[in-house]
Coordinates of C-alpha atoms and ligand atoms in Angstrom, one line a residue:
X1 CA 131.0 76.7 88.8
X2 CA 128.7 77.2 85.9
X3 CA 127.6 80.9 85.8
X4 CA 125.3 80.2 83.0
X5 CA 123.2 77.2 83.9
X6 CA 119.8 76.1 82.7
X7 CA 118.1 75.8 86.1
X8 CA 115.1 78.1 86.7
X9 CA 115.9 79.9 90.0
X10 CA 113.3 80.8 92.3
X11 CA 113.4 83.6 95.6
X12 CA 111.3 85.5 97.7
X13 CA 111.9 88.9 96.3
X14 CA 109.9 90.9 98.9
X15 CA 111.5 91.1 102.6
X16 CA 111.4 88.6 104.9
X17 CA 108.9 88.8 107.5
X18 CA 104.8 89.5 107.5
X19 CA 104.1 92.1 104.7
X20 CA 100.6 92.7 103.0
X21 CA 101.7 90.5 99.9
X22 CA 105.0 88.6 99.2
X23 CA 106.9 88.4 95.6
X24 CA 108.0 85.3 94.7
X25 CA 110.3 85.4 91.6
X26 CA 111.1 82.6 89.2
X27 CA 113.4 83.2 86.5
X28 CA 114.9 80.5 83.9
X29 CA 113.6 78.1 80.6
X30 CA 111.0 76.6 82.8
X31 CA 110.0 79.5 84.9
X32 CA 106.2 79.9 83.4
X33 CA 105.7 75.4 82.9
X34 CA 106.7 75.0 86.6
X35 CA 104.8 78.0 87.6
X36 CA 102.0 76.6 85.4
X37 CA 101.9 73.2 87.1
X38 CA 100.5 74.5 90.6
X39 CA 98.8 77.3 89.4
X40 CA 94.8 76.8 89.0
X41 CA 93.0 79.1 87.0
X42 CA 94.6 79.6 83.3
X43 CA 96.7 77.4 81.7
X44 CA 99.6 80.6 81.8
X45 CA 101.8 79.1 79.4
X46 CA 99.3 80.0 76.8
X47 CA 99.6 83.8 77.9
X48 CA 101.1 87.0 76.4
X49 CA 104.2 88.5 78.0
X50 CA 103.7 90.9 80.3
X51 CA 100.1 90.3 81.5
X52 CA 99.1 89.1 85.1
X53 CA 96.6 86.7 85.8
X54 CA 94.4 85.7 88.8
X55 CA 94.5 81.9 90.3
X56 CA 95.5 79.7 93.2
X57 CA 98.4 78.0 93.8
X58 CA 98.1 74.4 95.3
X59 CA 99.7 71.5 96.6
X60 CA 97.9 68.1 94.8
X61 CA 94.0 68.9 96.2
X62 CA 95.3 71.6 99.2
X63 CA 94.9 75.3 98.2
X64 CA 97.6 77.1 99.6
X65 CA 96.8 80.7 98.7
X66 CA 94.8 82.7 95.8
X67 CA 97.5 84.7 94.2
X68 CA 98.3 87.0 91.2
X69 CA 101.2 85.7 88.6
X70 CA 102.5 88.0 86.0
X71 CA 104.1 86.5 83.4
X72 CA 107.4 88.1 81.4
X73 CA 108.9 85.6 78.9
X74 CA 112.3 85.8 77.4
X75 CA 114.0 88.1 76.8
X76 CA 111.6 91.1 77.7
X77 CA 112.2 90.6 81.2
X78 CA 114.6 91.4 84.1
X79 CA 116.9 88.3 83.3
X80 CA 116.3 88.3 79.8
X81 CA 114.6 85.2 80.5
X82 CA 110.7 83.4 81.2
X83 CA 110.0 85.2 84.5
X84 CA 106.9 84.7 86.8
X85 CA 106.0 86.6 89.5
X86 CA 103.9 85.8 92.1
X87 CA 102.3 87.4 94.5
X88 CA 100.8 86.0 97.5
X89 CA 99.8 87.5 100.5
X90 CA 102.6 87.8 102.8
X91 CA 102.4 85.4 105.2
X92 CA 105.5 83.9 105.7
X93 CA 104.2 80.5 106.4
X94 CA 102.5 80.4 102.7
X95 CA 105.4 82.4 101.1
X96 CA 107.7 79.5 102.5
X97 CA 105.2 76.6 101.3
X98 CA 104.7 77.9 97.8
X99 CA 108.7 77.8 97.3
X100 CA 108.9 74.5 99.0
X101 CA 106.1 73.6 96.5
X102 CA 108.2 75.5 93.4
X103 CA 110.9 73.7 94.1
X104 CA 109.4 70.2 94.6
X105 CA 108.3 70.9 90.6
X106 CA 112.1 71.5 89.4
X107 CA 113.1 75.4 90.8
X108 CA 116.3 75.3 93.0
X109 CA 116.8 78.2 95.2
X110 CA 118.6 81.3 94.0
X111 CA 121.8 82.2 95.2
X112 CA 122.3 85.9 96.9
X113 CA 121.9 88.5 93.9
X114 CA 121.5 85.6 91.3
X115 CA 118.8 87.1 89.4
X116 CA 121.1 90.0 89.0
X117 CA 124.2 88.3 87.4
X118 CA 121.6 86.5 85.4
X119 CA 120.9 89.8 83.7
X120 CA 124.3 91.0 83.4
X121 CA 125.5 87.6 81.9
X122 CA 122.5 87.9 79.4
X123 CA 123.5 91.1 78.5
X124 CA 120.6 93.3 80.1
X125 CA 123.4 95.5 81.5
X126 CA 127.5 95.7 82.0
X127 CA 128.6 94.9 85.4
X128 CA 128.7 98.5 86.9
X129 CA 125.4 98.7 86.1
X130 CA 124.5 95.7 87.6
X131 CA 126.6 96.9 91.0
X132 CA 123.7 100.1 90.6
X133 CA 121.1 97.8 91.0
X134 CA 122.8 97.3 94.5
X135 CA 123.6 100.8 95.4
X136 CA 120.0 101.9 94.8
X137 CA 118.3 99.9 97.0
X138 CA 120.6 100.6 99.5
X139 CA 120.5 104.2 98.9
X140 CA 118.9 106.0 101.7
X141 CA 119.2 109.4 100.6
X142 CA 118.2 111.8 97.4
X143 CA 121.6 112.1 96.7
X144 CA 122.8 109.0 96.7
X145 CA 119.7 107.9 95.0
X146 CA 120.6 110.0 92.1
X147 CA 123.9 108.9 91.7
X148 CA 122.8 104.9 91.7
X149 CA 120.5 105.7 89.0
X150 CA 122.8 107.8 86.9
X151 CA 125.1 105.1 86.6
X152 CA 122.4 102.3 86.2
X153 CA 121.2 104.2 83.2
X154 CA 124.5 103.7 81.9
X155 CA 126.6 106.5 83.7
X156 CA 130.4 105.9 82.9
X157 CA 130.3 102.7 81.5
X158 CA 129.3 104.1 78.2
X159 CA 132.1 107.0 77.7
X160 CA 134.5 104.3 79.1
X161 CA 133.4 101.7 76.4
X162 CA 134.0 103.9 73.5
X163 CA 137.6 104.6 74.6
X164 CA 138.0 101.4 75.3
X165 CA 136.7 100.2 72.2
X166 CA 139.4 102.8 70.4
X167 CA 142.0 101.0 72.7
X168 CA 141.6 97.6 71.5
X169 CA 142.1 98.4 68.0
X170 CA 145.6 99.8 68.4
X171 CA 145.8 96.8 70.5
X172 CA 145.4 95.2 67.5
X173 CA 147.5 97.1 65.2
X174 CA 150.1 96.9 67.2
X175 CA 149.5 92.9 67.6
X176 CA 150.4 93.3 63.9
X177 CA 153.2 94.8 64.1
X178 CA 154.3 91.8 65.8
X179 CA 153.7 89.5 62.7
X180 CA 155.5 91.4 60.8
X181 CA 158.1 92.5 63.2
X182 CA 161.1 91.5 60.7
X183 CA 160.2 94.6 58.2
X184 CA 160.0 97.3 61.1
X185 CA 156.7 98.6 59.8
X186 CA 154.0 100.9 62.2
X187 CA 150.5 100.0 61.4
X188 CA 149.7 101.8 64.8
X189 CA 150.1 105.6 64.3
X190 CA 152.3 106.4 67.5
X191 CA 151.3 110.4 67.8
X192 CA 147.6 109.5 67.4
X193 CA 147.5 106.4 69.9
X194 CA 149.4 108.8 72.6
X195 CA 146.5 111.3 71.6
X196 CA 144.3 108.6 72.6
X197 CA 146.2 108.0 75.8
X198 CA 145.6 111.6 76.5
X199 CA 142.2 111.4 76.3
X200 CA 141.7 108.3 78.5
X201 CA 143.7 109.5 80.9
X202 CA 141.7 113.2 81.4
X203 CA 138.7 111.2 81.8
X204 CA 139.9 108.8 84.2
X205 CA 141.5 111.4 86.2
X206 CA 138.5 112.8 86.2
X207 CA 136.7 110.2 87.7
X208 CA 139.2 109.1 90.1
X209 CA 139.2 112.6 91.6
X210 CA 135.2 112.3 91.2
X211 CA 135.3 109.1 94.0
X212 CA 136.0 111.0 97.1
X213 CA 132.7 113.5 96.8
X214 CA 130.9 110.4 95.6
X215 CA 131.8 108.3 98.2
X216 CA 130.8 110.8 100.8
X217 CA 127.5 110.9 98.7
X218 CA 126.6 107.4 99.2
X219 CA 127.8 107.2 102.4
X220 CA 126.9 109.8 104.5
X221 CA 129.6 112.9 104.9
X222 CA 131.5 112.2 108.4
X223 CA 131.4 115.1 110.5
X224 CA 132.7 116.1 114.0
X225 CA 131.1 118.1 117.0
X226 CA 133.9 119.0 119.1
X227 CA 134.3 121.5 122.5
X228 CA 135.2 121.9 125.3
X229 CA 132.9 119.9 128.3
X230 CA 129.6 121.9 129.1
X231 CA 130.2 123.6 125.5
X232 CA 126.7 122.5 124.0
X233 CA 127.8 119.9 121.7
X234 CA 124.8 117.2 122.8
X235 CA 122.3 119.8 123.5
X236 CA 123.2 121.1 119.6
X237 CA 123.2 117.3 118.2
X238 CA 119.6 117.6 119.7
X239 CA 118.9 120.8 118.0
X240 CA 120.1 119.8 114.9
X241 CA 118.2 116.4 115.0
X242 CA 115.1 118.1 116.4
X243 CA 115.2 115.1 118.7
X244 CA 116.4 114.5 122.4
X245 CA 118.5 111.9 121.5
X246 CA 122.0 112.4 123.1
X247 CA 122.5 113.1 127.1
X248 CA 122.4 116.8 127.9
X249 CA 123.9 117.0 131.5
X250 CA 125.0 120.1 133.4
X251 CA 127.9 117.9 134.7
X252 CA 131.0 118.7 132.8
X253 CA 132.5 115.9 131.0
X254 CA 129.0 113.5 131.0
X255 CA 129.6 113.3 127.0
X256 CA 131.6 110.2 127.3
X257 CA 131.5 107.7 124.5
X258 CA 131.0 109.3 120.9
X259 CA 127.2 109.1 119.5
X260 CA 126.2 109.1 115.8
X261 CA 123.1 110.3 114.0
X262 CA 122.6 111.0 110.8
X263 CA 120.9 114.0 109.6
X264 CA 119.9 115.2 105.9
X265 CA 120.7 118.2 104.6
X266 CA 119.1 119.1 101.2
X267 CA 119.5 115.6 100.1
X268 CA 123.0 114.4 101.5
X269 CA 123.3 112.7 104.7
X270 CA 125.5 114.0 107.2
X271 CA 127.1 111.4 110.0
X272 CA 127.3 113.5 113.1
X273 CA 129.5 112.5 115.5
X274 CA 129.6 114.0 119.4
X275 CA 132.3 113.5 120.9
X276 CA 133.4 113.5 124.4
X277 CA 134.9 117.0 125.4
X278 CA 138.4 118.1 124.6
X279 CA 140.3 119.4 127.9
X280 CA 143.3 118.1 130.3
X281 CA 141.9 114.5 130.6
X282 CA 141.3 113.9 134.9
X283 CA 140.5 110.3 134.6
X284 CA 141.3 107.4 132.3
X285 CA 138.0 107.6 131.1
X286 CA 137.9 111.0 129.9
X287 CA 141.3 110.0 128.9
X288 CA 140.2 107.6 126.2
X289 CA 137.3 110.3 125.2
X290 CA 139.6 113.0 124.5
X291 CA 141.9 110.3 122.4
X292 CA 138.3 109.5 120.7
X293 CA 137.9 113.3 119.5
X294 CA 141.1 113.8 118.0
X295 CA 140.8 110.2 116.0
X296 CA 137.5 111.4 115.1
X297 CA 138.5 114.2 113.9
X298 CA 141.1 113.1 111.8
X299 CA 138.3 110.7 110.0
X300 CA 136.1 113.4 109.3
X301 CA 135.5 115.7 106.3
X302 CA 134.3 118.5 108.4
X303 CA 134.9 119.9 111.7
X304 CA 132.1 121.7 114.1
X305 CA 133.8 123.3 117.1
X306 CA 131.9 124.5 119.5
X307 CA 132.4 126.8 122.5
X308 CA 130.5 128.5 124.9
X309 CA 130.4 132.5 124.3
X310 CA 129.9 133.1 128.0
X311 CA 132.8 130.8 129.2
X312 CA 135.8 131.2 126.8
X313 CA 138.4 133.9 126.5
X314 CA 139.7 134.3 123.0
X315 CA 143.1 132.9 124.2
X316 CA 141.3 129.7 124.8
X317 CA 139.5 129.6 121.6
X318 CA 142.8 130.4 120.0
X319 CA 144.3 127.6 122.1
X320 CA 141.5 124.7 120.9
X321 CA 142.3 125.7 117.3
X322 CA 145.6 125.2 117.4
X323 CA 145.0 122.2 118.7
X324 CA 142.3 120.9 116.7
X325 CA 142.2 122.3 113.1
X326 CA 144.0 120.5 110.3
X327 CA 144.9 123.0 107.1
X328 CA 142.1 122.3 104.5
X329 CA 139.9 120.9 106.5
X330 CA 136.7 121.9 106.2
X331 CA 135.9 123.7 109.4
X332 CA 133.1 125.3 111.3
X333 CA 133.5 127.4 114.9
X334 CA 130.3 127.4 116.5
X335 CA 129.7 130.3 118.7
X336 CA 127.4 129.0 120.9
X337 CA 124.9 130.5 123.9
X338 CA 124.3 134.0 122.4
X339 CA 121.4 134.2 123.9
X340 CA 123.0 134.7 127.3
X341 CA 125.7 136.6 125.3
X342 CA 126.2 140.0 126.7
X343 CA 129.1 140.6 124.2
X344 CA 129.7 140.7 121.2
X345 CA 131.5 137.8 119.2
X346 CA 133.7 139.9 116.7
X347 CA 136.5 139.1 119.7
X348 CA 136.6 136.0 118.3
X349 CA 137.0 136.8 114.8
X350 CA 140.0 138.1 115.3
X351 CA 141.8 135.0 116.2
X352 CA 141.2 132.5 113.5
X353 CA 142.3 131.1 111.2
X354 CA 141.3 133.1 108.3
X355 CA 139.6 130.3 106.0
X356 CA 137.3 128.8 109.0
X357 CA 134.2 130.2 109.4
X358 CA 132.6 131.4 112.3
X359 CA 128.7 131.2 113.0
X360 CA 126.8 132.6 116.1
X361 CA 123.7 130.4 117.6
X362 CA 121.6 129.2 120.5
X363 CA 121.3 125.5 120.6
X364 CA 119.2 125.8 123.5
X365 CA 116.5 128.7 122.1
X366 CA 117.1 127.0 118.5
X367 CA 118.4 130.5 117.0
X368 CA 120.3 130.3 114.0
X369 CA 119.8 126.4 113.3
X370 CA 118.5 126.8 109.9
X371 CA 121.1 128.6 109.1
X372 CA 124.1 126.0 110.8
X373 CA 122.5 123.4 108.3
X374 CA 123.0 125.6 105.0
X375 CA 126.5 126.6 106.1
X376 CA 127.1 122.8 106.9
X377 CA 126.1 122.2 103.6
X378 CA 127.7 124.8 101.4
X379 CA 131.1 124.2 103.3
X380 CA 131.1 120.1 102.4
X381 CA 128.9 120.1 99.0
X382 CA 127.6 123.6 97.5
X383 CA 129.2 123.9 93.8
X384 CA 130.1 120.9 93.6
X385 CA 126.7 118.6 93.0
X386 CA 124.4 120.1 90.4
X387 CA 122.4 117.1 90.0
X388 CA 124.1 115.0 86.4
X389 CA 127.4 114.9 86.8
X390 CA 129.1 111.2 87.0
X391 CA 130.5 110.1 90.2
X392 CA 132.7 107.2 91.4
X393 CA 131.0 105.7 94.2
X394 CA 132.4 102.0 93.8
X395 CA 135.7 101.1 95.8
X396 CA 136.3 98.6 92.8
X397 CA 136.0 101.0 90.3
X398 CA 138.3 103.4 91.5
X399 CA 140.6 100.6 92.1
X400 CA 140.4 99.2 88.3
X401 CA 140.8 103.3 87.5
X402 CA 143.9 103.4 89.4
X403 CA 145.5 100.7 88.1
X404 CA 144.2 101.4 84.7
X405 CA 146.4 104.5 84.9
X406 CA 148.9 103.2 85.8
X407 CA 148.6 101.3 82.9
X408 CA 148.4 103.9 80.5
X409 CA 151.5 106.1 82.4
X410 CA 153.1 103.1 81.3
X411 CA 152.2 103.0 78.5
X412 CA 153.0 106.5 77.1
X413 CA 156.5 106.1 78.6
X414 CA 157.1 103.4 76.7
X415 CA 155.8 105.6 73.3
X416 CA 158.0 108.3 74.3
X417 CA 161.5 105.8 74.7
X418 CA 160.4 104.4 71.7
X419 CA 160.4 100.5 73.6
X420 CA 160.0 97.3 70.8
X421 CA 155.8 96.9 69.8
X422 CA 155.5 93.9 72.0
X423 CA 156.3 95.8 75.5
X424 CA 154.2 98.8 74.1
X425 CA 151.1 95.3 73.4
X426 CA 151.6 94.6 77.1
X427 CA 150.9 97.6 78.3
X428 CA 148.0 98.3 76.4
X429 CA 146.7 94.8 77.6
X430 CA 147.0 95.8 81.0
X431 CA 145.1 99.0 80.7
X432 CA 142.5 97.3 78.7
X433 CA 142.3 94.4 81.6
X434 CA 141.5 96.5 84.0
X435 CA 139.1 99.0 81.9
X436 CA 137.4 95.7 81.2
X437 CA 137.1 94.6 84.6
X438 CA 135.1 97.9 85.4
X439 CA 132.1 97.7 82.8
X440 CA 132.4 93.3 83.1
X441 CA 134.0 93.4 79.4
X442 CA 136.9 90.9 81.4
X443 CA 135.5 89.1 84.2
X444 CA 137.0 86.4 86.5
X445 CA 134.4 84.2 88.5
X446 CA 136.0 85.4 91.7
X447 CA 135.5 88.4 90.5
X448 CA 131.7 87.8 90.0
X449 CA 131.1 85.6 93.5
X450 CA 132.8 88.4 95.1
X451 CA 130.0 91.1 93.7
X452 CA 126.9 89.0 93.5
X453 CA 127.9 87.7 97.1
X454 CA 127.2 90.9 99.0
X455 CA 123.5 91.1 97.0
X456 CA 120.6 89.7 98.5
X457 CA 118.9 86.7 98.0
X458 CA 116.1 87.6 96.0
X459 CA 118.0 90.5 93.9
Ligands
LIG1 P1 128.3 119.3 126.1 O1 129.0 118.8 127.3 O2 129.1 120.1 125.2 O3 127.6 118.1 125.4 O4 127.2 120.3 126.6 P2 125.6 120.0 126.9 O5 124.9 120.0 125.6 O6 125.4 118.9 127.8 O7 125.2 121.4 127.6 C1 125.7 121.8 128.8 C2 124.8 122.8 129.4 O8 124.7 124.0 128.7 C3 123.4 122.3 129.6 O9 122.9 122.7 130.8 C4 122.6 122.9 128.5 O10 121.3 123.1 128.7 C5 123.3 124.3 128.4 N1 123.2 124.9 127.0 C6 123.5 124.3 125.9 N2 123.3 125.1 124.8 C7 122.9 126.3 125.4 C8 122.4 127.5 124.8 O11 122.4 127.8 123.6 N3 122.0 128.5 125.7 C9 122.0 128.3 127.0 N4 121.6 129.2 127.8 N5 122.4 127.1 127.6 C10 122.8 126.1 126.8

C-alpha cells in the first residue's frame, strides 16, 4: 500500500448521528477544486487560506443544503495539505448525500484515522504525537487530558530525539571504524559514547518506571471494595457515587456479581469495583463471588476493606487481613457504621498491619465521605502528579523503551569486553531501531495500519 498517495480523502469528522451541524473534511491536492465544483456562492479556489465562506452545496440543479466551507490550503493546515471544511447542518441524510456527491467529483473515502497519518507522514508531528491525537479525544478525565496534551505538544519525543540524534553519530563513527578496520583506529571515543549510554539509559529508566502511574492516569485507577456480606460495601459505592446505583439489601450475601463505576477524584478516575462478600462460601454461587474478590483484588492498585463496627470482633478483622492484604498494596480499612458505634475504634488499630490505614465513616448518614475520597486519593496519586511531568501512557512505547534498553545493556557490555566495532554497530542499530520506532523516525507499514487502525474514521 501506498501511504503517500495523491487522492483527496474525504470523512464526516463530526459523530455519527443527528447533531446541530455536521463537519465534513476533505483533505488532499484537489480538496478546495472538488469542493469548489458543488459549491454555489464564491468561486473558493480564489480565496485566502484560512477564511470561511457562505454557499450551498448542490447536486446538478438540486440544492442539497446551505453550508459554511472554510478553506486551509497547504501546508497551513491539519494535513499539511488543501483542506476544506464543511459544515452542514447535521442531518445525516444530507451529511451522507454531500459525501456521496464529493465523491462522485473525485474524493474517495478516508480510511479510519487517515487524516492523522496524513499529518504525521507530512511531517506536522512524529508518530507519538500523532498516537496524542488519539489519547485526547478519548480522554475522559483532567488528568488524563493533561497527559495527552503534554505529549502532543511534543512531550518525550523531543528529549528522546536529541539523544537519539547523538546515538546515530557514533553509529556512524563506529560505521567507520569498519572501513578502516585493517589499521585498528577508534574514531568513536569509547568513554564518551558509554557516557552517552548512561544518559539514555536514566532517561529511559525513567520513563519506563513513569508507565505504570501513567497508565492508571489514562485509564482509570482499579480499586476494590471488599467485606464481609452486610458490611456496607454497596450502600458505600452509593455514597461515594452520590447515586443509588448498586443493590443495597439487608439479605447477607445479595452483592453477587461485581459492579463498576467510575468515580473522579480531583481529576483522576477511579474504577470501583464491589465485590460480592468475602466469607465461608454456602453455595456455588457465592462460591464463584468470593473467587471474584480475591481475583479482583489481585488486579487492583488499591484495596478498600470494609467492615461493620457493630458486627466484628478485632480477631475477625485481624482474620480478613490476613487473608486479604498483599504487602505494598495500597490499602484502606474502612470502619464503617459509626454512627451506631457505641465504641470506640482504637480496638482496631491495634491489629493492623502498620502501613494500612484506617478511616472511621457512615456510609449510610454520609459522615466522613469527603474525607474517604482525599485519603483515596493521597494513598494512589498525592506526590506523585504535580501537573508537567512526562508520563508513558502508550503500551507501544513502553514496549520500544524496554527493548531499547535492552539494547543499550548490550551495548555497554559489549564496550566494557572490549567486543570488535561491528558487534558494538549492531547493537547500536538495535537501540536506535527501536528509539526510532517510538517518535516514527523507523516505521514499518504494519506498524502504521496497526496505529491508524484503531483511529476513527474521520480523525
Ligand atoms: P454489603 O452486603 O456489604 O453490600 O452491604 P449493604 O450496603 O447492602 O448494607 C447492608 C445493610 O447495612 C443495609 O441495611 C444498609 O442500609 C446498612 N448500612 C450500610 N451502611 C450503614 C451505615 O453506615 N450505618 C447504618 N446504620 N447502616 C448501614
Amino acid at each position: 500500500m501506498n501511504y503517500l498517495d495523491q487522492d483527496t480523502i474525504v470523512a464526516l469528522a463530526t459523530p455519527n448521528g443527528t447533531g446541530a451541524i455536521g463537519v465534513i473534511r476533505l483533505s488532499g491536492p484537489d480538496a478546495i477544486a472538488i469542493a469548489n465544483s458543488v459549491f454555489k456562492g464564491k468561486n473558493l479556489t480564489m480565496q485566502a487560506t484560512h477564511t470561511i465562506h457562505f454557499g450551498t452545496i448542490n447536486d446538478g440543479e438540486l440544492v442539497l443544503d446551505e453550508v459554511l466551507a472554510s478553506i486551509f490550503i497547504g501546508p497551513r493546515s491539519y494535513t499539511k495539505e488543501n483542506v476544506v471544511e464543511i459544515s452542514c447542518h447535521g442531518s445525516n441524510y444530507i451529511i451522507q448525500s454531500i459525501i456521496k456527491l464529493l465523491i462522485k467529483q473525485g474524493a474517495r473515502s478516508a480510511k479510519p484515522g487517515e487524516f492523522t497519518m496524513r499529518a504525521f507522514l507530512n511531517g506536522q508531528f512524529d508518530l507519538s504525537q500523532a498516537e496524542a491525537v488519539a489519547d485526547l479525544i478519548a480522554s475522559d478525565s483532567k488528568a488524563s487530558q493533561q497527559v495527552a496534551l503534554q505529549q502532543l505538544r511534543g512531550g518525550y519525543s523531543t528529549e528522546l530525539q536529541v539523544l537519539r540524534e547523538q546515538l546515530v553519530h557514533f553509529a556512524s563513527m563506529i560505521e567507520l571504524e569498519l572501513d578502516f578496520s585493517e589499521e585498528d583506529v577508534e574514531f568513536a571515543n569509547r568513554a564518551q559514547l558509554k557516557q552517552l549510554i548512561h544518559d539514555l539509559t536514566r532517561v529511559i529508566g525513567k520513563l519506563i518506571q513513569s508507565f505504570e502511574l501513567g497508565n492508571a492516569v489514562k485509564q482509570g485507577i482499579n480499586t476494590v471494595i471488599a467485606g464481609r456480606p452486610n458490611a456496607g460495601k454497596s450502600t458505600l459505592l452509593n455514597a461515594l457515587l452520590n447515586e443509588e446505583r448498586a443493590i443495597v439489601s439487608h439479605i447477607a450475601g445479595t452483592t453477587r456479581d461485581t459492579i463498576e463505576e467510575t468515580l473522579n477524584i480531583n481529576g483522576i478516575n477511579f474504577r470501583l469495583i464491589d465485590t460480592a462478600g468475602i466469607r465461608e462460601a454456602t453455595d456455588a454461587i457465592e462460591q464463584i463471588g468470593v473467587q471474584k474478590t480475591m481475583e479482583k483484588i489481585s488486579q487492583s492498585a488499591l484495596l478498600l476493606y470494609v467492615f461493620d463496627v457493630e458486627n466484628l470482633l478485632p480477631e475477625e478483622l485481624k482474620q480478613d487481613i490476613e487473608s486479604l492484604y498483599k504487602p505494598g498494596m495500597p490499602t484502606l480499612i474502612v470502619a464503617n457504621k459509626i454512627d451506631l458505634a457505641n465504641t470506640a475504634i482504637n480496638k482496631y488499630l491495634l491489629i493492623l498491619p502498620e502501613e494500612a490505614k484506617l478511616v472511621a465513616i457512615s456510609a449510610k448518614e454520609k459522615l466522613h465521605i469527603d474525607e474517604l475520597k482525599q485519603l483515596i486519593y493521597d494513598t494512589t496519586i498525592q506526590g506523585r502528579l504535580n501537573g508537567n511531568e512526562t508520563l508513558v501512557t502508550n503500551i507501544r512505547h513502553l514496549e520500544a523503551l524496554q527493548k531499547t534498553e535492552q539494547a543499550l545493556i548490550k551495548t555497554l557490555q559489549g564496550i566494557d569486553m572490549q567486543v570488535t566495532s561491528d558487534f558494538l554497530a549492531m547493537d547500536i542499530k538495535q537501540a536506535l531501531h527501536y528509539l526510532g520506532e517510538i517518535t516514527g523516525a523507523v516505521t514499518t507499514d504494519d506498524l502504521l495500519d496497526n496505529i491508524f487502525s484503531k483511529f476513527c474514521i474521520g480523525k
